[in-house]
Amino acid sequence: MTVDSEALLQVSGLTVDVRVEARPVRLVDGFDLTIHRGERVALVGESGSGKSVTARAIMRLDPDMTLGGTVAFRGRDLMSLTDKQMRGVRGSQIGLVFQDPLRSLNPLKTIGAQVSEPLRLRGVSQSEAWARARETLDSLGVVNAAERMRAYPFEFSGGMRQRVALAIALVAEPDLLIADEPTTALDTLVQKRVLTLLDDIAKDRGLAVLLITHDLGVVASFADRVSVMYSGRNVEEAPVREFYENPGHPYSQGLLAAVPRIDRDVIELRAMPGAPVRPGARPEGCAFRARCPLATERCAEVRPASRPHLTPGHTVACDVVTLEMAS
C-alpha cells in the first residue's frame, strides 16, 4: 500500500494471530484501510469476517493478539508505541464505541464518573472534567444531564446507554471514532436516532468515523465509502453510491442481494450459499471460492490482489472480475 501523507489513519498489511490450543490461528490476514479527516468509512461483512478483531487490533486492546503490519495514525505508527503512549492515544485521539454499552459501562460507577474519566486521566481538574462531561451528554440529547450524571448505567434505557458510551468516546474530542456495531442491540427507531446523532456530531466536529457493521441497511445513508471484509481480508472498496449501484466482488453482490429493497414491487431475497470460512481453516487462493458462482481453477491457486474496478477509488480482489474486465 502506498503511503498517503494526507491520511488520518492508514492500515497496511495488518495481520492478527491468536493461539488456539497451542497453535497460531490467523484472524486477520493482510488488511488495508485508509481514512482521511472527516471521512466516514463503513467496514462491512458477515459475523466472523474479522471486523471487530480489526478494530481491537488498531486500538491494541488485546495483549494476547500477535500483530503484524503497520497502523499509522497522523503519520505515527501505533504498533511502535509503548503501552503508556498507546493509552494516551485511546480516548483523546481515537474514540471507541462497542456493540453492547451495558457490558462496556462499569455498573458500579456513576455516569458522570465514567464520562469524565478520560479527561481526568489526562490531568483535567475534576470540576472542569465534570463540566465538559455534562456538556457532552447534553449535546448528545441526554435530558437533565447534570442530574442524570449521578445515576448508574442500569437506570438508563438501551438507547440512552449508547449515548453515554458515545459521550465517553467523544468527551476528549478525538479526531477518529471507531464505532463497532453501535446499533445492533437497539430497536429500529432507536437505531435511527443514534445514527442521526452520530451523523450530526461527525459533521459538526469534522470527525472521521469507522463504522463497523454487518447491516448494510444503515450504511447507505451514513458512509462516504465502503470496505468489504471476508475471512480477514479486503475483497472490495468503493465510494458508497458506486458500491450499491455496481458491486464488483461476488461476495458483495451476495450481501446486497440479501438486503430487502422497498423500491421494488417484487421483493426477492437470495440467501448466500455455504458458510464463512472458519478461522484457521482459510484455504489457499481465494477464501470465497467455495461459495462463489464464478470460481475457476485459478481461484484455488492464486490469492487475488485488489485491482482498480470501473471508477476511481473502486477496487476489487477478484481475478475473475478484474482480469476479465482488463481483457
Short mmCIF file of C-alpha atoms in Angstrom, two decimals:
data_model
loop_
_atom_site.label_atom_id
_atom_site.label_comp_id
_atom_site.label_asym_id
_atom_site.label_seq_id
_atom_site.Cartn_x
_atom_site.Cartn_y
_atom_site.Cartn_z
CA MET A 1 0.00 0.00 0.00
CA THR A 2 1.33 3.46 -0.95
CA VAL A 3 1.87 5.83 1.97
CA ASP A 4 -0.78 8.57 1.95
CA SER A 5 0.67 11.69 3.57
CA GLU A 6 -2.82 13.19 3.97
CA ALA A 7 -4.34 10.14 5.66
CA LEU A 8 -5.57 10.35 9.24
CA LEU A 9 -5.47 6.57 9.65
CA GLN A 10 -3.61 4.22 7.32
CA VAL A 11 -3.66 0.49 8.00
CA SER A 12 -1.30 -1.52 5.81
CA GLY A 13 -0.87 -5.29 5.70
CA LEU A 14 -2.43 -5.80 9.13
CA THR A 15 -2.25 -9.36 10.44
CA VAL A 16 -3.71 -10.66 13.69
CA ASP A 17 -2.78 -14.04 15.16
CA VAL A 18 -4.05 -15.69 18.33
CA ARG A 19 -3.09 -19.00 19.89
CA VAL A 20 -5.75 -21.70 19.98
CA GLU A 21 -4.80 -24.98 21.65
CA ALA A 22 -1.10 -24.04 21.46
CA ARG A 23 -1.12 -23.27 17.73
CA PRO A 24 -1.36 -19.89 15.99
CA VAL A 25 -4.57 -19.03 14.18
CA ARG A 26 -4.67 -16.06 11.81
CA LEU A 27 -7.83 -13.98 12.20
CA VAL A 28 -6.85 -11.02 10.01
CA ASP A 29 -4.64 -11.64 7.00
CA GLY A 30 -3.22 -8.59 5.25
CA PHE A 31 -5.90 -5.95 5.82
CA ASP A 32 -5.54 -2.45 4.31
CA LEU A 33 -7.58 0.68 5.01
CA THR A 34 -7.13 4.43 4.69
CA ILE A 35 -9.34 7.07 6.34
CA HIS A 36 -8.97 10.82 5.81
CA ARG A 37 -10.00 13.61 8.16
CA GLY A 38 -13.76 13.98 8.35
CA GLU A 39 -14.36 10.87 6.24
CA ARG A 40 -16.86 8.20 7.19
CA VAL A 41 -16.00 4.65 6.19
CA ALA A 42 -18.18 1.58 6.74
CA LEU A 43 -16.42 -1.75 7.28
CA VAL A 44 -18.94 -4.45 6.39
CA GLY A 45 -19.10 -8.23 6.26
CA GLU A 46 -20.73 -11.23 7.89
CA SER A 47 -20.17 -12.06 11.54
CA GLY A 48 -16.79 -13.75 11.88
CA SER A 49 -15.17 -11.90 8.98
CA GLY A 50 -12.70 -10.15 11.28
CA LYS A 51 -14.23 -6.68 11.58
CA SER A 52 -14.28 -6.37 15.37
CA VAL A 53 -10.89 -8.05 15.68
CA THR A 54 -9.52 -5.42 13.30
CA ALA A 55 -10.92 -2.62 15.47
CA ARG A 56 -9.36 -4.10 18.60
CA ALA A 57 -6.06 -4.56 16.79
CA ILE A 58 -5.99 -0.94 15.62
CA MET A 59 -6.51 0.14 19.24
CA ARG A 60 -4.13 -2.55 20.59
CA LEU A 61 -6.70 -3.62 23.17
CA ASP A 62 -5.84 -7.31 23.42
CA PRO A 63 -2.35 -8.29 24.65
CA ASP A 64 -2.98 -11.89 23.56
CA MET A 65 -3.04 -10.84 19.92
CA THR A 66 0.16 -11.02 17.87
CA LEU A 67 0.04 -8.14 15.41
CA GLY A 68 1.86 -7.51 12.15
CA GLY A 69 1.82 -4.79 9.50
CA THR A 70 1.53 -1.09 10.23
CA VAL A 71 -1.18 1.13 11.69
CA ALA A 72 -0.28 4.78 11.15
CA PHE A 73 -2.33 7.49 12.85
CA ARG A 74 -1.40 11.07 11.97
CA GLY A 75 1.72 9.55 10.40
CA ARG A 76 2.76 7.85 13.65
CA ASP A 77 2.98 4.04 13.73
CA LEU A 78 0.81 2.87 16.61
CA MET A 79 2.50 -0.54 16.54
CA SER A 80 5.76 1.01 17.72
CA LEU A 81 4.29 2.88 20.71
CA THR A 82 4.75 1.78 24.31
CA ASP A 83 1.67 0.73 26.26
CA LYS A 84 1.76 4.06 28.09
CA GLN A 85 1.94 6.02 24.84
CA MET A 86 -0.91 3.96 23.40
CA ARG A 87 -3.10 4.74 26.40
CA GLY A 88 -2.57 8.40 25.54
CA VAL A 89 -3.93 7.79 22.04
CA ARG A 90 -7.06 5.95 23.16
CA GLY A 91 -9.86 8.32 24.04
CA SER A 92 -8.03 11.57 23.39
CA GLN A 93 -7.15 10.91 19.73
CA ILE A 94 -9.19 7.83 18.82
CA GLY A 95 -12.53 7.09 20.47
CA LEU A 96 -14.14 3.65 20.52
CA VAL A 97 -17.78 2.62 20.98
CA PHE A 98 -18.61 -1.04 21.48
CA GLN A 99 -21.68 -3.02 20.41
CA ASP A 100 -23.17 -3.54 23.88
CA PRO A 101 -22.96 -0.40 26.05
CA LEU A 102 -24.25 -2.22 29.13
CA ARG A 103 -21.24 -4.54 29.07
CA SER A 104 -18.77 -1.74 28.31
CA LEU A 105 -20.04 0.54 31.10
CA ASN A 106 -18.99 -0.01 34.71
CA PRO A 107 -22.14 -0.87 36.71
CA LEU A 108 -20.53 0.36 39.95
CA LYS A 109 -19.65 3.86 38.73
CA THR A 110 -21.97 6.78 38.09
CA ILE A 111 -22.45 8.02 34.55
CA GLY A 112 -20.70 11.28 35.42
CA ALA A 113 -17.64 9.49 36.78
CA GLN A 114 -17.34 7.39 33.64
CA VAL A 115 -17.83 10.19 31.13
CA SER A 116 -15.39 12.49 32.94
CA GLU A 117 -12.76 9.76 33.44
CA PRO A 118 -10.99 10.16 30.05
CA LEU A 119 -10.37 13.81 30.91
CA ARG A 120 -9.29 13.12 34.49
CA LEU A 121 -6.73 10.60 33.21
CA ARG A 122 -5.23 13.42 31.14
CA GLY A 123 -4.83 15.77 34.07
CA VAL A 124 -8.01 17.84 33.68
CA SER A 125 -9.35 19.09 37.01
CA GLN A 126 -12.40 17.38 38.46
CA SER A 127 -14.60 20.45 38.13
CA GLU A 128 -13.64 21.08 34.50
CA ALA A 129 -13.91 17.39 33.59
CA TRP A 130 -17.36 17.22 35.20
CA ALA A 131 -18.49 20.35 33.33
CA ARG A 132 -17.24 19.05 29.97
CA ALA A 133 -18.86 15.68 30.63
CA ARG A 134 -22.18 17.42 31.30
CA GLU A 135 -21.84 19.48 28.11
CA THR A 136 -21.08 16.36 26.07
CA LEU A 137 -24.04 14.43 27.47
CA ASP A 138 -26.27 17.44 26.87
CA SER A 139 -25.10 17.70 23.25
CA LEU A 140 -25.99 14.03 22.79
CA GLY A 141 -29.55 14.60 23.89
CA VAL A 142 -29.39 13.28 27.46
CA VAL A 143 -32.18 15.26 29.17
CA ASN A 144 -31.34 16.73 32.60
CA ALA A 145 -27.71 15.75 32.06
CA ALA A 146 -26.49 17.35 35.31
CA GLU A 147 -28.92 15.23 37.30
CA ARG A 148 -28.51 12.04 35.26
CA MET A 149 -24.74 12.12 35.76
CA ARG A 150 -25.35 10.87 39.30
CA ALA A 151 -27.28 7.85 38.01
CA TYR A 152 -25.91 4.38 37.21
CA PRO A 153 -25.98 2.50 33.88
CA PHE A 154 -28.84 0.19 34.88
CA GLU A 155 -31.07 3.25 35.28
CA PHE A 156 -30.76 4.10 31.56
CA SER A 157 -32.53 2.60 28.54
CA GLY A 158 -30.54 0.89 25.79
CA GLY A 159 -30.59 3.96 23.58
CA MET A 160 -29.52 6.24 26.43
CA ARG A 161 -26.71 3.86 27.42
CA GLN A 162 -25.42 4.05 23.86
CA ARG A 163 -25.46 7.86 24.12
CA VAL A 164 -23.42 7.57 27.31
CA ALA A 165 -20.94 5.29 25.52
CA LEU A 166 -20.71 7.89 22.74
CA ALA A 167 -20.13 10.61 25.33
CA ILE A 168 -17.22 8.67 26.85
CA ALA A 169 -15.71 8.22 23.38
CA LEU A 170 -16.19 11.86 22.36
CA VAL A 171 -15.63 13.88 25.54
CA ALA A 172 -11.90 14.32 24.83
CA GLU A 173 -12.68 15.44 21.25
CA PRO A 174 -10.82 12.75 19.27
CA ASP A 175 -10.17 13.03 15.53
CA LEU A 176 -11.39 9.49 14.80
CA LEU A 177 -14.26 7.45 16.22
CA ILE A 178 -14.38 3.68 15.76
CA ALA A 179 -17.99 2.55 16.23
CA ASP A 180 -18.21 -1.24 16.44
CA GLU A 181 -21.80 -2.35 15.71
CA PRO A 182 -23.17 0.62 17.73
CA THR A 183 -26.83 -0.05 16.90
CA THR A 184 -27.07 -3.85 16.83
CA ALA A 185 -28.68 -4.24 20.27
CA LEU A 186 -31.21 -1.42 19.67
CA ASP A 187 -34.67 -1.42 18.12
CA THR A 188 -35.13 0.14 14.68
CA LEU A 189 -36.38 3.53 15.89
CA VAL A 190 -33.57 3.93 18.42
CA GLN A 191 -31.05 2.78 15.79
CA LYS A 192 -32.12 5.64 13.53
CA ARG A 193 -31.88 8.18 16.35
CA VAL A 194 -28.37 7.06 17.32
CA LEU A 195 -27.13 7.10 13.71
CA THR A 196 -28.69 10.52 13.08
CA LEU A 197 -27.00 11.79 16.22
CA LEU A 198 -23.66 10.34 15.14
CA ASP A 199 -24.10 11.85 11.69
CA ASP A 200 -24.76 15.32 13.16
CA ILE A 201 -21.76 15.11 15.51
CA ALA A 202 -19.43 13.96 12.73
CA LYS A 203 -20.48 16.89 10.54
CA ASP A 204 -20.28 19.46 13.34
CA ARG A 205 -16.84 18.36 14.55
CA GLY A 206 -15.27 17.23 11.28
CA LEU A 207 -14.95 13.82 12.93
CA ALA A 208 -13.72 10.82 10.96
CA VAL A 209 -15.72 7.65 11.64
CA LEU A 210 -15.03 3.97 11.05
CA LEU A 211 -18.45 2.32 11.31
CA ILE A 212 -18.22 -1.45 11.70
CA THR A 213 -21.44 -3.25 10.84
CA HIS A 214 -22.97 -6.31 9.22
CA ASP A 215 -26.16 -4.33 8.50
CA LEU A 216 -26.00 -2.86 5.00
CA GLY A 217 -29.28 -1.10 5.67
CA VAL A 218 -27.54 1.50 7.86
CA VAL A 219 -24.58 2.10 5.55
CA ALA A 220 -26.13 3.87 2.55
CA SER A 221 -27.26 6.97 4.44
CA PHE A 222 -24.18 7.29 6.65
CA ALA A 223 -20.92 6.32 4.95
CA ASP A 224 -18.84 8.04 2.29
CA ARG A 225 -17.00 4.85 1.43
CA VAL A 226 -17.45 1.11 2.00
CA SER A 227 -14.80 -1.53 2.67
CA VAL A 228 -15.94 -5.16 2.45
CA MET A 229 -14.18 -7.79 4.56
CA TYR A 230 -14.25 -11.55 4.13
CA SER A 231 -12.16 -14.08 6.04
CA GLY A 232 -9.84 -11.41 7.41
CA ARG A 233 -9.14 -9.76 4.07
CA ASN A 234 -10.40 -6.83 2.00
CA VAL A 235 -12.36 -8.02 -1.01
CA GLU A 236 -13.81 -4.70 -2.20
CA GLU A 237 -13.63 -0.99 -1.51
CA ALA A 238 -15.70 1.71 -3.19
CA PRO A 239 -17.48 5.04 -2.75
CA VAL A 240 -20.82 4.23 -1.15
CA ARG A 241 -23.02 5.01 -4.16
CA GLU A 242 -20.75 3.07 -6.52
CA PHE A 243 -20.81 0.11 -4.13
CA TYR A 244 -24.60 -0.10 -4.12
CA GLU A 245 -25.01 0.50 -7.85
CA ASN A 246 -22.07 -1.53 -9.20
CA PRO A 247 -20.79 -4.06 -6.65
CA GLY A 248 -17.88 -5.92 -8.23
CA HIS A 249 -16.98 -8.81 -5.95
CA PRO A 250 -19.34 -11.82 -5.93
CA TYR A 251 -19.38 -11.67 -2.12
CA SER A 252 -20.51 -8.03 -2.17
CA GLN A 253 -23.18 -8.92 -4.70
CA GLY A 254 -24.38 -11.71 -2.40
CA LEU A 255 -24.54 -9.40 0.61
CA LEU A 256 -26.58 -6.82 -1.28
CA ALA A 257 -28.91 -9.45 -2.75
CA ALA A 258 -29.91 -10.41 0.79
CA VAL A 259 -30.97 -6.84 1.71
CA PRO A 260 -34.72 -6.05 1.33
CA ARG A 261 -35.48 -3.29 -1.22
CA ILE A 262 -38.63 -1.21 -0.69
CA ASP A 263 -38.25 0.48 -4.09
CA ARG A 264 -39.26 -2.69 -5.92
CA ASP A 265 -42.75 -4.11 -6.48
CA VAL A 266 -41.49 -7.67 -6.09
CA ILE A 267 -39.09 -8.37 -3.24
CA GLU A 268 -36.86 -11.37 -3.96
CA LEU A 269 -34.22 -12.13 -1.35
CA ARG A 270 -31.40 -14.50 -2.22
CA ALA A 271 -29.53 -16.33 0.51
CA MET A 272 -25.80 -16.71 0.02
CA PRO A 273 -24.85 -20.39 -0.21
CA GLY A 274 -22.41 -22.00 2.18
CA ALA A 275 -20.90 -20.63 5.37
CA PRO A 276 -17.99 -18.28 6.15
CA VAL A 277 -14.53 -19.84 6.37
CA ARG A 278 -13.60 -20.78 9.93
CA PRO A 279 -10.52 -19.04 11.38
CA GLY A 280 -7.58 -21.38 10.99
CA ALA A 281 -9.16 -23.16 8.02
CA ARG A 282 -8.52 -20.50 5.37
CA PRO A 283 -7.72 -22.24 2.06
CA GLU A 284 -5.04 -21.36 -0.46
CA GLY A 285 -6.06 -18.93 -3.16
CA CYS A 286 -9.37 -17.13 -2.77
CA ALA A 287 -11.10 -17.77 0.57
CA PHE A 288 -14.52 -17.18 -1.00
CA ARG A 289 -14.17 -19.67 -3.85
CA ALA A 290 -16.24 -22.48 -2.25
CA ARG A 291 -19.26 -20.14 -2.16
CA CYS A 292 -18.60 -18.29 -5.40
CA PRO A 293 -20.62 -18.84 -8.60
CA LEU A 294 -17.72 -17.52 -10.71
CA ALA A 295 -14.91 -19.65 -9.23
CA THR A 296 -12.31 -21.12 -11.60
CA GLU A 297 -9.26 -23.36 -11.15
CA ARG A 298 -7.09 -20.26 -10.80
CA CYS A 299 -9.10 -19.23 -7.72
CA ALA A 300 -7.83 -22.31 -5.87
CA GLU A 301 -4.20 -21.48 -6.60
CA VAL A 302 -3.72 -17.70 -6.52
CA ARG A 303 -4.69 -15.23 -3.83
CA PRO A 304 -6.40 -12.39 -5.70
CA ALA A 305 -4.90 -8.93 -5.39
CA SER A 306 -7.00 -5.77 -5.12
CA ARG A 307 -7.17 -4.08 -8.51
CA PRO A 308 -8.97 -0.99 -9.87
CA HIS A 309 -12.55 -1.60 -10.96
CA LEU A 310 -14.78 0.67 -13.06
CA THR A 311 -14.26 4.05 -11.34
CA PRO A 312 -11.55 5.83 -9.32
CA GLY A 313 -11.44 4.65 -5.71
CA HIS A 314 -13.16 1.35 -6.52
CA THR A 315 -11.04 -1.78 -6.05
CA VAL A 316 -11.98 -5.46 -6.14
CA ALA A 317 -9.96 -8.52 -5.07
CA CYS A 318 -11.33 -10.99 -7.61
CA ASP A 319 -9.23 -12.18 -10.54
CA VAL A 320 -12.27 -13.38 -12.47
CA VAL A 321 -13.87 -9.92 -12.33
CA THR A 322 -10.84 -7.63 -12.68
CA LEU A 323 -8.78 -9.63 -15.18
CA GLU A 324 -11.84 -10.30 -17.33
CA MET A 325 -12.60 -6.58 -17.45
CA ALA A 326 -8.97 -5.76 -18.24
CA SER A 327 -9.06 -8.09 -21.22
#
